[in-house]
mmCIF file of C-alpha atoms in Angstrom:
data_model
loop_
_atom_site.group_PDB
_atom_site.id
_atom_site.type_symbol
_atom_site.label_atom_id
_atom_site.label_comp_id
_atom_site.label_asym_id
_atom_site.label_seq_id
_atom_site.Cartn_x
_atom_site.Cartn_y
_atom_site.Cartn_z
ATOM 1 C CA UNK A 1 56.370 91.420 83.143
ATOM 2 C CA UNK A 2 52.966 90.712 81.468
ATOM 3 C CA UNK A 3 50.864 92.171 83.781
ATOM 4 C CA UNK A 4 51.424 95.647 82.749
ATOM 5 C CA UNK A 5 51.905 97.399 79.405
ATOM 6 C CA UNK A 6 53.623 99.952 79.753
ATOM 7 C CA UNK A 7 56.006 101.125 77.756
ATOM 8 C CA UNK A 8 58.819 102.880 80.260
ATOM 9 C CA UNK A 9 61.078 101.312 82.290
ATOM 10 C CA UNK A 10 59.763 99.961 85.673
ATOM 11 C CA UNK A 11 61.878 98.478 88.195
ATOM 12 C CA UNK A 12 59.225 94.891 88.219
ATOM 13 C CA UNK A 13 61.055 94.843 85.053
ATOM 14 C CA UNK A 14 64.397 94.984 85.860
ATOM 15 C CA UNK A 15 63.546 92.468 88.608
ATOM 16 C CA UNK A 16 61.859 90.031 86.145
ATOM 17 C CA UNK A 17 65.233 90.314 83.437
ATOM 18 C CA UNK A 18 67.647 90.036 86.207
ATOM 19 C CA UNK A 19 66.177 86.959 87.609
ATOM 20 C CA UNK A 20 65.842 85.324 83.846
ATOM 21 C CA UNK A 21 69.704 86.283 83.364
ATOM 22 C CA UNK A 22 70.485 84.111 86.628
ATOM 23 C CA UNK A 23 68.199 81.298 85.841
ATOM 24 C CA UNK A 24 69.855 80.834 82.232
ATOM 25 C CA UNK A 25 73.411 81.405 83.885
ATOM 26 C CA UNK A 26 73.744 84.144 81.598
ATOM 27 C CA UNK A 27 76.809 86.838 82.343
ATOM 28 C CA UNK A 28 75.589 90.421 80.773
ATOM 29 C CA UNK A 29 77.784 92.966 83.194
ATOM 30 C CA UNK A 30 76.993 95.782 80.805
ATOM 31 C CA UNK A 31 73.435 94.968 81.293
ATOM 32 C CA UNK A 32 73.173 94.519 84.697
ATOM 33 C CA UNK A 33 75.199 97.876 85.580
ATOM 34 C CA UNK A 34 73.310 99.973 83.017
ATOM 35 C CA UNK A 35 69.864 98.216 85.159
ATOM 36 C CA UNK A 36 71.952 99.590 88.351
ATOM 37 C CA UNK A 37 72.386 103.131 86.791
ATOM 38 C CA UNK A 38 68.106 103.281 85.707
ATOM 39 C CA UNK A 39 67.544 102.084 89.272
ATOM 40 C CA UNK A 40 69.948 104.484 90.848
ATOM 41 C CA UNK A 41 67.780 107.174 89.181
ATOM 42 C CA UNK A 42 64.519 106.204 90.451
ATOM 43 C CA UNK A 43 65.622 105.224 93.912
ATOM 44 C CA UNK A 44 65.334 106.709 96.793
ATOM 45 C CA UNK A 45 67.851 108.338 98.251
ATOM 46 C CA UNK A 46 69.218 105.294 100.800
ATOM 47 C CA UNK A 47 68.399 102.900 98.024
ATOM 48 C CA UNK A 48 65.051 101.564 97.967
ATOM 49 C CA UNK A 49 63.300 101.466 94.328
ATOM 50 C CA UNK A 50 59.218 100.823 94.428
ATOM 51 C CA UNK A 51 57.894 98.182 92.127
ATOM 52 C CA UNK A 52 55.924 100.303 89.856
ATOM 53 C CA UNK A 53 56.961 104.423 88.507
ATOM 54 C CA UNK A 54 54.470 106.693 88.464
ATOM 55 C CA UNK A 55 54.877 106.172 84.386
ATOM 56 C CA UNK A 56 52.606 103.510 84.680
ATOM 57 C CA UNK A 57 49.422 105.620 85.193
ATOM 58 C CA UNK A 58 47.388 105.605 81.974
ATOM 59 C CA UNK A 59 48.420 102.209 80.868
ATOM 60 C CA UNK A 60 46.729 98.603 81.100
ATOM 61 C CA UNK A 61 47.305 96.203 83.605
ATOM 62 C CA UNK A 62 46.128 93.567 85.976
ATOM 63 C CA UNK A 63 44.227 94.384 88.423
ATOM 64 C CA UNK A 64 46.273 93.723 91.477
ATOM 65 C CA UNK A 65 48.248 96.613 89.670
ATOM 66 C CA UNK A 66 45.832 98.873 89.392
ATOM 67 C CA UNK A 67 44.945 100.210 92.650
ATOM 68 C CA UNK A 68 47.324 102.845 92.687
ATOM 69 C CA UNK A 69 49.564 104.915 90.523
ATOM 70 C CA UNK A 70 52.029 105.697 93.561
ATOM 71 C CA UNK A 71 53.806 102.850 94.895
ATOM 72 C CA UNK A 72 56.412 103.474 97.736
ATOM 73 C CA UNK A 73 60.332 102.155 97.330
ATOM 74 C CA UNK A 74 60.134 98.333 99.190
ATOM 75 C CA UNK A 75 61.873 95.374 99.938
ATOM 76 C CA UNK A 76 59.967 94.157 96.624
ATOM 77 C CA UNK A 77 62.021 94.852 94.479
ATOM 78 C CA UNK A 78 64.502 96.427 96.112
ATOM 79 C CA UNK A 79 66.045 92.825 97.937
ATOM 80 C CA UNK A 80 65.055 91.190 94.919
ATOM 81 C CA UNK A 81 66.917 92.887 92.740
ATOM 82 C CA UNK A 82 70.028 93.497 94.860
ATOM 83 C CA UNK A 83 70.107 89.841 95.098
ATOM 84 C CA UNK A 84 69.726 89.140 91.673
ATOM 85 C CA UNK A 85 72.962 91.518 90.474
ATOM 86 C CA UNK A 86 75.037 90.391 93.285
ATOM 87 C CA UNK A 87 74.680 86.835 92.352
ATOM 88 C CA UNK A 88 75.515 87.878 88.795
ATOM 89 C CA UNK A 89 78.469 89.760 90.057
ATOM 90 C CA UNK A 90 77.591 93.267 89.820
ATOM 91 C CA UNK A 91 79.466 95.741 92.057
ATOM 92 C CA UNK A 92 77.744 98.808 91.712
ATOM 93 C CA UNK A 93 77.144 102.379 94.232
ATOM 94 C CA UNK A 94 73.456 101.835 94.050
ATOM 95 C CA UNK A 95 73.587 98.398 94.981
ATOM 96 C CA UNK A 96 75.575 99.533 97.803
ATOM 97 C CA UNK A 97 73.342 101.384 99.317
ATOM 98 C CA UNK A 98 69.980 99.127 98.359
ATOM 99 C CA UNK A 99 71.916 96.121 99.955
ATOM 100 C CA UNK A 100 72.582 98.154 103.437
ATOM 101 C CA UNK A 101 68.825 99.230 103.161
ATOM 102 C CA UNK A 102 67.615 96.007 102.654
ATOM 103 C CA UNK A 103 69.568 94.171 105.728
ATOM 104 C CA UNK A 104 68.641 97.377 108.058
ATOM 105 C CA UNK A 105 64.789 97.245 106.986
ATOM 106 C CA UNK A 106 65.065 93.349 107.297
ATOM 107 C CA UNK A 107 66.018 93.503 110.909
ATOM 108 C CA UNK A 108 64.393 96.962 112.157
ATOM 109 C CA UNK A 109 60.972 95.173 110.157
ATOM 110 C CA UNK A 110 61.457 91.248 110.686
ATOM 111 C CA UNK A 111 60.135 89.366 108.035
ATOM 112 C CA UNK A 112 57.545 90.664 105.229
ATOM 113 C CA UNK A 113 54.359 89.601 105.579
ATOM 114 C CA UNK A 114 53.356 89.453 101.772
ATOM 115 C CA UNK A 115 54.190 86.904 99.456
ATOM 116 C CA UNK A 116 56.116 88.533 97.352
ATOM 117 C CA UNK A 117 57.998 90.585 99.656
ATOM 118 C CA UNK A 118 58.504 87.258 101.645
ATOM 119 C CA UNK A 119 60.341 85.970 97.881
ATOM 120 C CA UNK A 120 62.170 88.730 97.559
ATOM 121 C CA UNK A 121 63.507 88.551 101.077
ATOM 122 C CA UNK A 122 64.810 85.110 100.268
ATOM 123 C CA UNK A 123 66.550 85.304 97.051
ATOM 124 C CA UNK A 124 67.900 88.495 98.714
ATOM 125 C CA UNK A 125 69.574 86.978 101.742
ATOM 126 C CA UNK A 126 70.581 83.602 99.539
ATOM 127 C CA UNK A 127 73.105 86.307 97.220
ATOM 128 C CA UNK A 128 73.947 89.197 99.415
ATOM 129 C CA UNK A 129 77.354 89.894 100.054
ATOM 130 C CA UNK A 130 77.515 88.112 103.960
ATOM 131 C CA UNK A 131 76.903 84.698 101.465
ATOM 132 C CA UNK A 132 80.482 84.594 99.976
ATOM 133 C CA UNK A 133 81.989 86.074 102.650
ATOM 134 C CA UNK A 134 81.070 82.385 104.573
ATOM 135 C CA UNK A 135 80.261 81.874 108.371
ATOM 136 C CA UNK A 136 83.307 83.484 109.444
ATOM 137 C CA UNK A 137 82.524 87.082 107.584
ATOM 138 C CA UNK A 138 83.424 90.402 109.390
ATOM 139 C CA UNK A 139 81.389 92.653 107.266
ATOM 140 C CA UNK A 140 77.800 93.462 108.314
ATOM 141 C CA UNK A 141 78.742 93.996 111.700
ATOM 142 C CA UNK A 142 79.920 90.333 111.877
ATOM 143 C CA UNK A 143 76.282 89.489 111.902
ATOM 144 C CA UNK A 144 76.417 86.285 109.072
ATOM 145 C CA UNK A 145 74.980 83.817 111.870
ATOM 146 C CA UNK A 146 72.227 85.916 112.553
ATOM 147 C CA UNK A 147 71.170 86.262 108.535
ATOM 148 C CA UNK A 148 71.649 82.756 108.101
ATOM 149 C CA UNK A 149 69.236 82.182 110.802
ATOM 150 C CA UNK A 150 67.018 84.860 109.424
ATOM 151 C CA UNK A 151 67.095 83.275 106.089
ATOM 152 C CA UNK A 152 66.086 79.791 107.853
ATOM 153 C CA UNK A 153 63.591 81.355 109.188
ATOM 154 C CA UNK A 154 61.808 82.905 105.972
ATOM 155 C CA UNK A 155 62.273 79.174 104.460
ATOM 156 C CA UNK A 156 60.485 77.953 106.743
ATOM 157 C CA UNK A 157 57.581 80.111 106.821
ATOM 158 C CA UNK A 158 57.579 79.588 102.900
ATOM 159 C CA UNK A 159 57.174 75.612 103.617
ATOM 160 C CA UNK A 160 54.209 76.066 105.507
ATOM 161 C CA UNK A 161 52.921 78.233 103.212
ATOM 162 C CA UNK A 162 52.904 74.939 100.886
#
């Protein structure tokens, strides 16, 4: 992530290497679960991971960074990232619980309101485990029809934001 420079591990980062791993179809599995072990460290304890550690106090960055030294575990990274190692096969306890955060805080909160949160969301919902398990999935409370509508939803509220 180049808008920090920091030297310790942050979970933006784990985000940003996880989605570059996907977009170059690469398969690291020792990577991705030793990513899953740092975040299960940092987490909270249901699964959430905030975008920036408290490490990152004293060190440069952008300004839309710098407002704070404290950010709060969120759906960015959190659904980010779960979506990221799920679609590159991970099967991890963390992601366990980050994915059943995610898809209670998505319903219980609707969708983000932020951008980012709003991207995360999405690539979230397009690898979660409800997606291979097709239309006719009895995990997640056999809710699949309501996440795909969900997930039509946040599309289309990224089109108009085109």
């Amino acid at each position: 992530e180049p808008d920090k420079r920091c030297p310790a591990s942050q979970p933006l980062d784990v985000q940003v290497a996880l989605e570059t791993l996907l977009a170059v179809g690469a398969a690291a599995p020792k990577v991705v679960a030793g990513a899953c072990d740092f975040l299960a460290g940092v987490a909270a304890p249901d699964g959430p991971v905030p975008v920036l550690l408290p490490s990152i106090a004293g060190y440069p960055r952008a300004e839309h960074w710098a407002a704070t030294d404290h950010y709060p575990p969120d759906i960015n990274p959190t659904a980010a990232i779960v979506g990221c190692a799920r679609a590159l096969g991970a099967d991890h306890p963390w992601l366990d619980r980050a994915e059943t955060w995610c898809f209670a805080t998505l319903e219980d909160d609707g969708p983000p309101a932020e951008a980012h949160a709003l991207l995360c969301a999405a690539r979230f919902l397009e690898h979660a485990g409800w997606v291979e398990a097709g239309a006719n999935a009895t995990s997640r409370d056999d809710r699949a029809g309501y996440w795909e509508g969900y997930l039509e939803d946040l599309v289309s509220v990224l089109d108009e934001a085109d």
